[in-house]
Amino acid sequence: MLRPDNNKTSTGETVLEIDLSALENNYRYLVSHIAPGTRFMAVVKAFAYGSEAARIALKLQELGADYFAVAYTNEGVALRDAGITRPILVLHPQPISYKTIIARCLEPALYSENLLEGFAKTARDEGQKEYPVHLKFNTGLNRLGFTPEHAGKIASEIKIIPCLRVASVFSHLAASEDPAEKEFTKDQLRSFARICISVEKELGYRPLRHLLNTSGILNYPDHQYDMVRSGIGLYGFGNDAVYDSKLTPVASLKTVISQIHEIGAGESVGYNRAFRASTPVRTATLPLGHADGIGRQYGNGKGYVTIRGNRAPIIGNVCMDMIMVDVTGIDCREGDEVVVFGKESSADLLAAAAGTISYELITGISQRVRRKITG
Ligand SMILES: *Cc1c(COP(=O)(O)O)cnc(C)c1O
């Protein structure tokens, strides 16, 4: 029988709790690692890494974040609608959104001649003067960016376009969290230094320069330049055990036991009968599945949840709306709270157990899951 009163802390449904005081702690910790004059760009793309972009960004604006970054234009528009007044960099703008970018005072990253030409045309058509744009250079990630050798040429082209002004020059590190790739990272750092010199020489003024993401801030503190860009650290992960211990996960995914079953030896659990009981087991069915962001890779014993401090492995295949976990020997009942990840059970470790990373797990929690803001 369902007895919801048994466990007063139960959320009664699947909820992603967002702790703004944890966010504040993480922001202050990261800021303590940067020089006093260095600006802080808060990366709030993908719903603030799967949490809740508007509330997170407003809190960061209140705490003093200087700049925001999103991946796509619609994410920037949502921030403007929510009351974000600080500058917002759009990391990966699409030509179809150039007019919206200008209408909402968003600032595009330009990474190719194509974008530069297209955006300059729109800015001119819209009657803009010195519209702020950001030049992105490819120093080794080989994803987006102008070629370093073209830095001077690009700058000299932009210099004679009166509707544009270079607000910043930046690049992105490929392996800032990986000590085994230190030499590669140092090459990127050197390449970026040369790019900055070439750009400034041609432009005749000095845009902001920025390079470091969260692991860059923590591992390459001498290369902060004028600004750093932090995402994952704000949400509580430092890609390193020492830093993780100083940061606090902002998001906690909690759910509830819907039903408990006693499964006899020889019975199976879930689709395709993927779990087969060799001895009697007690199972709990939980109201979240791959449509909520717990992918199939967490099934069949790889992933787990925590119930009253005990670890309960996910058994069988993850369903669209549900998972089943093994609660044999755990004192629990229907209606009890279940922690999928949070402060005591790290999303980093859960992700690693299924062969992925915290970034994927936390950004994948779907919009079906209610967000509850605390702190
Ligand atoms: C996502 C992103 C970041 C943030 O990286 P974290 O590792 O989450 O701190 C910074 N810069 C760029 C260009 C990004 O795409």
Coordinates of C-alpha atoms and ligand atoms in Angstrom, one line a residue:
M1 CA 0.0 0.0 0.0
L2 CA 1.2 3.5 -0.8
R3 CA 2.0 5.4 2.3
P4 CA 3.4 8.8 1.3
D5 CA 3.6 9.9 5.0
N6 CA 6.3 7.5 5.7
N7 CA 9.0 9.6 4.2
K8 CA 8.3 13.3 4.7
T9 CA 11.3 14.3 2.5
S10 CA 9.9 12.5 -0.6
T11 CA 9.3 14.8 -3.5
G12 CA 6.4 12.5 -4.6
E13 CA 7.5 12.9 -8.2
T14 CA 10.6 13.2 -10.2
V15 CA 12.1 16.6 -9.6
L16 CA 15.4 18.3 -10.5
E17 CA 16.3 20.5 -7.5
I18 CA 18.4 23.5 -8.3
D19 CA 20.3 24.9 -5.3
L20 CA 21.2 28.5 -5.9
S21 CA 23.4 28.7 -2.8
A22 CA 25.5 25.9 -4.3
L23 CA 25.8 28.0 -7.4
E24 CA 26.9 30.9 -5.3
N25 CA 29.6 28.8 -3.6
N26 CA 30.9 27.5 -6.9
Y27 CA 31.0 31.0 -8.4
R28 CA 32.9 32.4 -5.5
Y29 CA 35.3 29.5 -5.6
L30 CA 36.0 30.0 -9.3
V31 CA 36.4 33.8 -8.8
S32 CA 38.9 33.2 -6.0
H33 CA 41.1 31.5 -8.7
I34 CA 41.2 34.5 -11.1
A35 CA 43.0 37.7 -10.8
P36 CA 40.9 40.7 -9.5
G37 CA 40.7 42.5 -12.9
T38 CA 39.8 39.4 -14.9
R39 CA 36.2 39.3 -16.1
F40 CA 34.0 36.2 -15.6
M41 CA 31.9 34.9 -18.5
A42 CA 29.3 32.5 -17.2
V43 CA 28.5 29.8 -19.7
V44 CA 24.7 29.1 -19.4
K45 CA 24.1 27.2 -22.7
A46 CA 21.8 24.2 -22.9
F47 CA 19.4 25.4 -20.1
A48 CA 22.4 26.2 -17.9
Y49 CA 23.8 22.7 -18.3
G50 CA 20.4 21.1 -18.0
S51 CA 19.4 23.1 -14.9
E52 CA 17.3 26.2 -15.3
A53 CA 18.9 29.0 -17.4
A54 CA 16.8 32.0 -16.3
R55 CA 17.1 31.6 -12.6
I56 CA 20.7 30.5 -12.8
A57 CA 21.7 33.5 -15.0
L58 CA 19.8 36.0 -12.9
K59 CA 21.6 34.7 -9.8
L60 CA 24.9 35.0 -11.5
Q61 CA 24.1 38.5 -12.8
E62 CA 23.3 39.5 -9.2
L63 CA 26.6 37.9 -8.0
G64 CA 28.5 40.0 -10.5
A65 CA 29.2 37.8 -13.6
D66 CA 30.4 40.2 -16.3
Y67 CA 29.4 38.3 -19.4
F68 CA 27.2 35.4 -20.4
A69 CA 27.7 32.8 -23.1
V70 CA 25.1 30.6 -24.9
A71 CA 25.5 28.3 -27.8
Y72 CA 22.5 29.3 -29.9
T73 CA 20.5 32.5 -30.5
N74 CA 17.2 31.3 -29.0
E75 CA 19.1 30.6 -25.7
G76 CA 20.2 34.2 -25.7
V77 CA 16.7 35.5 -26.5
A78 CA 15.4 33.5 -23.5
L79 CA 18.0 35.2 -21.2
R80 CA 17.0 38.7 -22.5
D81 CA 13.3 37.8 -21.9
A82 CA 14.3 36.8 -18.4
G83 CA 15.9 40.1 -17.6
I84 CA 19.6 39.5 -18.3
T85 CA 21.1 42.9 -19.2
R86 CA 24.8 42.0 -19.3
P87 CA 26.4 41.2 -22.7
I88 CA 25.6 37.8 -24.1
L89 CA 28.0 36.0 -26.4
V90 CA 26.4 33.5 -28.9
L91 CA 29.0 30.9 -29.5
H92 CA 27.5 29.2 -32.5
P93 CA 25.3 31.6 -34.4
Q94 CA 23.4 30.5 -37.5
P95 CA 22.9 32.9 -40.4
I96 CA 19.1 32.6 -40.1
S97 CA 19.3 34.3 -36.7
Y98 CA 21.5 37.3 -37.5
K99 CA 18.6 39.8 -37.4
T100 CA 17.4 38.4 -34.0
I101 CA 20.9 38.7 -32.7
I102 CA 21.0 42.4 -33.4
A103 CA 17.4 43.0 -32.3
R104 CA 18.1 41.4 -28.9
C105 CA 21.6 42.9 -28.5
L106 CA 23.3 39.5 -28.5
E107 CA 26.9 39.3 -29.6
P108 CA 27.9 36.7 -32.2
A109 CA 31.1 34.6 -32.3
L110 CA 32.4 34.9 -35.9
Y111 CA 34.6 31.9 -36.9
S112 CA 34.7 31.9 -40.7
E113 CA 34.9 34.3 -43.6
N114 CA 31.3 33.2 -44.5
L115 CA 30.0 34.3 -41.1
L116 CA 32.0 37.5 -41.1
E117 CA 30.6 38.5 -44.5
G118 CA 27.1 37.5 -43.8
F119 CA 26.9 39.2 -40.4
A120 CA 28.6 42.4 -41.6
K121 CA 25.9 42.6 -44.3
T122 CA 23.1 42.2 -41.8
A123 CA 24.6 44.7 -39.5
R124 CA 25.0 47.2 -42.3
D125 CA 21.4 46.6 -43.5
E126 CA 20.2 47.2 -39.9
G127 CA 22.1 50.5 -39.8
Q128 CA 24.5 49.4 -37.0
K129 CA 27.7 51.1 -36.2
E130 CA 30.6 49.3 -34.4
Y131 CA 28.4 46.3 -33.5
P132 CA 30.3 44.1 -31.0
V133 CA 31.5 40.7 -32.5
H134 CA 33.9 38.1 -31.2
L135 CA 36.6 36.4 -33.3
K136 CA 37.0 32.8 -32.6
F137 CA 40.3 31.1 -33.6
N138 CA 40.9 27.4 -34.0
T139 CA 44.1 26.5 -32.1
G140 CA 43.8 22.7 -32.2
L141 CA 40.2 21.6 -31.2
N142 CA 39.4 21.6 -34.9
R143 CA 35.8 22.4 -34.3
L144 CA 35.0 26.1 -35.1
G145 CA 37.4 28.9 -35.7
F146 CA 39.5 31.0 -38.1
T147 CA 42.9 29.6 -38.9
P148 CA 45.6 31.2 -36.7
E149 CA 47.7 32.1 -39.8
H150 CA 44.8 34.3 -41.0
A151 CA 44.6 36.3 -37.8
G152 CA 46.2 39.4 -39.3
K153 CA 44.2 39.3 -42.5
I154 CA 40.9 38.8 -40.7
A155 CA 41.7 41.8 -38.4
S156 CA 42.6 44.0 -41.4
E157 CA 39.4 43.1 -43.1
I158 CA 37.3 43.9 -40.1
K159 CA 39.1 47.1 -39.4
I160 CA 37.6 48.7 -42.5
I161 CA 34.0 47.5 -41.8
P162 CA 32.5 50.4 -39.9
C163 CA 29.4 48.5 -38.7
L164 CA 31.5 46.0 -36.7
R165 CA 33.8 46.3 -33.7
V166 CA 35.8 43.4 -32.3
A167 CA 34.8 43.0 -28.7
S168 CA 37.0 40.0 -28.1
V169 CA 39.4 37.4 -29.5
F170 CA 39.1 33.9 -28.2
S171 CA 39.9 30.3 -28.7
H172 CA 39.0 27.0 -26.9
L173 CA 41.2 24.4 -25.3
A174 CA 40.8 20.8 -26.4
A175 CA 42.1 19.0 -23.3
S176 CA 42.5 21.4 -20.4
E177 CA 41.4 18.8 -17.9
D178 CA 43.9 16.2 -19.1
P179 CA 47.5 16.3 -17.6
A180 CA 48.6 13.8 -20.3
E181 CA 47.9 16.5 -22.9
K182 CA 49.8 19.3 -21.3
E183 CA 52.2 19.7 -24.2
F184 CA 49.4 20.0 -26.7
T185 CA 47.6 22.5 -24.4
K186 CA 50.8 24.6 -24.2
D187 CA 51.0 24.7 -28.0
Q188 CA 47.4 26.0 -28.0
L189 CA 48.4 28.6 -25.4
R190 CA 51.4 29.8 -27.5
S191 CA 49.3 29.8 -30.7
F192 CA 46.7 32.0 -29.0
A193 CA 49.3 34.4 -27.8
R194 CA 50.5 34.9 -31.3
I195 CA 47.0 35.4 -32.6
C196 CA 46.3 38.1 -30.1
I197 CA 49.5 40.0 -31.2
S198 CA 48.6 39.8 -34.9
V199 CA 45.0 40.9 -34.4
E200 CA 45.9 43.8 -32.2
K201 CA 48.6 45.0 -34.5
E202 CA 46.2 45.1 -37.4
L203 CA 43.1 46.4 -35.6
G204 CA 44.9 49.2 -33.8
Y205 CA 42.9 48.7 -30.6
R206 CA 42.8 45.9 -28.0
P207 CA 39.8 43.7 -27.8
L208 CA 39.3 41.4 -24.7
R209 CA 41.2 38.2 -24.9
H210 CA 39.9 34.9 -23.4
L211 CA 40.8 31.2 -23.6
L212 CA 40.2 29.3 -20.4
N213 CA 37.2 27.1 -19.6
T214 CA 36.7 25.7 -16.1
S215 CA 39.6 23.2 -16.2
G216 CA 41.7 25.9 -17.9
I217 CA 41.0 28.2 -14.9
L218 CA 42.0 25.5 -12.5
N219 CA 45.0 24.1 -14.4
Y220 CA 46.4 27.0 -16.4
P221 CA 45.9 30.0 -14.1
D222 CA 48.7 32.0 -15.8
H223 CA 46.7 32.3 -19.0
Q224 CA 43.6 34.1 -17.8
Y225 CA 44.0 37.1 -20.1
D226 CA 41.1 39.5 -19.7
M227 CA 38.3 37.0 -19.2
V228 CA 37.6 33.4 -18.4
R229 CA 34.6 31.3 -19.5
S230 CA 33.3 28.8 -17.0
G231 CA 30.4 26.4 -17.4
I232 CA 30.8 23.0 -15.7
G233 CA 32.5 24.5 -12.6
L234 CA 29.5 26.7 -11.9
Y235 CA 27.3 23.6 -11.8
G236 CA 29.6 21.8 -9.4
F237 CA 32.1 19.8 -11.3
G238 CA 35.9 20.4 -11.7
N239 CA 36.9 17.4 -13.8
D240 CA 39.3 16.5 -10.9
A241 CA 38.8 15.0 -7.5
V242 CA 40.5 17.9 -5.6
Y243 CA 38.4 20.6 -7.3
D244 CA 35.2 18.5 -7.1
S245 CA 35.6 18.5 -3.3
K246 CA 35.5 22.3 -3.3
L247 CA 32.6 22.6 -5.6
T248 CA 29.0 21.7 -4.9
P249 CA 26.6 20.1 -7.4
V250 CA 23.8 22.6 -8.1
A251 CA 21.4 20.0 -9.5
S252 CA 19.9 17.0 -7.6
L253 CA 17.7 14.6 -9.4
K254 CA 15.2 13.0 -7.1
T255 CA 12.4 10.6 -7.6
V256 CA 10.1 8.3 -5.7
I257 CA 9.3 4.6 -5.5
S258 CA 6.1 3.9 -7.4
Q259 CA 5.8 0.2 -6.8
I260 CA 7.7 -2.6 -5.2
H261 CA 7.7 -6.2 -6.5
E262 CA 8.9 -9.5 -5.1
I263 CA 10.4 -11.4 -8.1
G264 CA 10.9 -15.1 -7.9
A265 CA 13.9 -17.0 -9.2
G266 CA 13.5 -17.6 -12.9
E267 CA 11.3 -14.6 -13.5
S268 CA 12.4 -11.6 -15.6
V269 CA 12.2 -7.9 -15.3
G270 CA 11.4 -5.3 -18.0
Y271 CA 11.5 -5.2 -21.8
N272 CA 13.1 -8.1 -23.7
R273 CA 13.4 -9.9 -20.4
A274 CA 16.9 -8.4 -20.1
F275 CA 17.1 -9.0 -16.3
R276 CA 16.6 -12.6 -15.2
A277 CA 16.4 -13.4 -11.5
S278 CA 18.6 -16.3 -10.5
T279 CA 17.5 -15.9 -6.8
P280 CA 14.4 -14.1 -5.4
V281 CA 14.9 -10.3 -5.7
R282 CA 12.9 -7.3 -4.5
T283 CA 12.5 -4.5 -7.1
A284 CA 11.3 -0.9 -7.1
T285 CA 9.9 0.8 -10.1
L286 CA 10.7 4.5 -10.4
P287 CA 9.0 7.2 -12.5
L288 CA 11.8 8.3 -14.8
G289 CA 13.3 6.8 -17.9
H290 CA 15.2 7.5 -21.1
A291 CA 12.6 10.2 -22.0
D292 CA 13.7 12.0 -18.8
G293 CA 17.4 11.8 -19.7
I294 CA 18.4 8.5 -18.1
G295 CA 19.7 6.8 -21.3
R296 CA 19.7 3.1 -22.0
Q297 CA 23.4 2.9 -21.3
Y298 CA 22.5 3.2 -17.6
G299 CA 20.5 0.0 -17.7
N300 CA 21.5 -3.6 -16.9
G301 CA 23.5 -2.9 -13.8
K302 CA 25.6 0.0 -15.0
G303 CA 23.7 2.8 -13.4
Y304 CA 22.3 3.0 -9.9
V305 CA 20.2 5.2 -7.5
T306 CA 20.4 5.8 -3.8
I307 CA 17.6 4.9 -1.4
R308 CA 17.9 5.6 2.3
G309 CA 21.7 5.8 1.8
N310 CA 21.9 2.4 0.0
R311 CA 22.9 1.9 -3.6
A312 CA 20.3 0.2 -5.7
P313 CA 21.5 -0.9 -9.2
I314 CA 19.2 -0.3 -12.3
I315 CA 18.2 -3.7 -13.6
G316 CA 17.1 -4.7 -17.0
N317 CA 16.6 -2.2 -19.8
V318 CA 15.7 1.5 -19.1
C319 CA 12.2 2.1 -20.3
M320 CA 10.9 5.4 -21.8
D321 CA 9.2 6.5 -18.6
M322 CA 10.5 4.1 -15.9
I323 CA 13.4 2.2 -14.5
M324 CA 13.5 -0.8 -12.2
V325 CA 16.1 -1.0 -9.5
D326 CA 17.2 -3.9 -7.2
V327 CA 16.3 -3.1 -3.6
T328 CA 16.9 -6.5 -2.2
G329 CA 17.9 -6.1 1.4
I330 CA 17.1 -2.3 1.5
D331 CA 14.5 -1.2 4.0
C332 CA 12.3 0.9 1.8
R333 CA 8.7 1.2 0.7
E334 CA 6.4 2.7 -1.9
G335 CA 6.5 6.5 -1.7
D336 CA 10.1 6.7 -0.4
E337 CA 12.4 9.2 -1.8
V338 CA 15.1 8.1 -4.3
V339 CA 18.2 10.1 -5.2
V340 CA 19.5 9.6 -8.7
F341 CA 22.3 12.1 -8.4
G342 CA 23.1 15.1 -6.2
K343 CA 25.3 16.3 -3.4
E344 CA 25.8 12.9 -1.8
S345 CA 25.8 10.8 -5.0
S346 CA 27.8 12.5 -7.7
A347 CA 26.5 12.8 -11.3
D348 CA 30.2 12.5 -12.3
L349 CA 30.4 9.0 -10.8
L350 CA 27.1 7.9 -12.1
A351 CA 28.0 9.1 -15.6
A352 CA 31.4 7.3 -15.4
A353 CA 29.7 4.1 -14.4
A354 CA 27.9 4.2 -17.7
G355 CA 30.9 5.2 -19.7
T356 CA 30.0 8.9 -20.2
I357 CA 30.7 12.3 -18.5
S358 CA 28.9 14.6 -16.1
Y359 CA 28.3 17.1 -18.9
E360 CA 26.2 14.6 -20.9
L361 CA 24.2 13.3 -17.9
I362 CA 23.3 16.7 -16.5
T363 CA 22.5 18.5 -19.8
G364 CA 20.3 15.5 -20.8
I365 CA 17.7 15.8 -18.1
S366 CA 14.7 16.5 -20.2
Q367 CA 12.2 19.4 -19.9
R368 CA 9.6 16.9 -18.7
V369 CA 11.3 16.8 -15.3
R370 CA 10.0 19.7 -13.1
R371 CA 12.7 22.1 -11.9
K372 CA 12.5 23.2 -8.3
I373 CA 14.6 26.1 -7.2
T374 CA 15.9 26.2 -3.7
G375 CA 18.5 28.3 -1.8
Ligands
LIG1 C1 30.9 25.1 -23.4 C2 32.1 26.0 -23.6 C3 32.8 26.5 -22.4 C4 32.5 26.1 -21.0 O1 33.4 24.9 -20.8 P1 33.4 24.2 -19.3 O2 34.3 23.1 -19.5 O3 32.0 23.8 -19.1 O4 33.8 25.3 -18.4 C5 33.7 27.5 -22.7 N1 34.0 27.9 -24.0 C6 33.4 27.4 -25.0 C7 33.8 27.9 -26.4 C8 32.4 26.4 -24.9 O5 31.8 25.9 -26.0

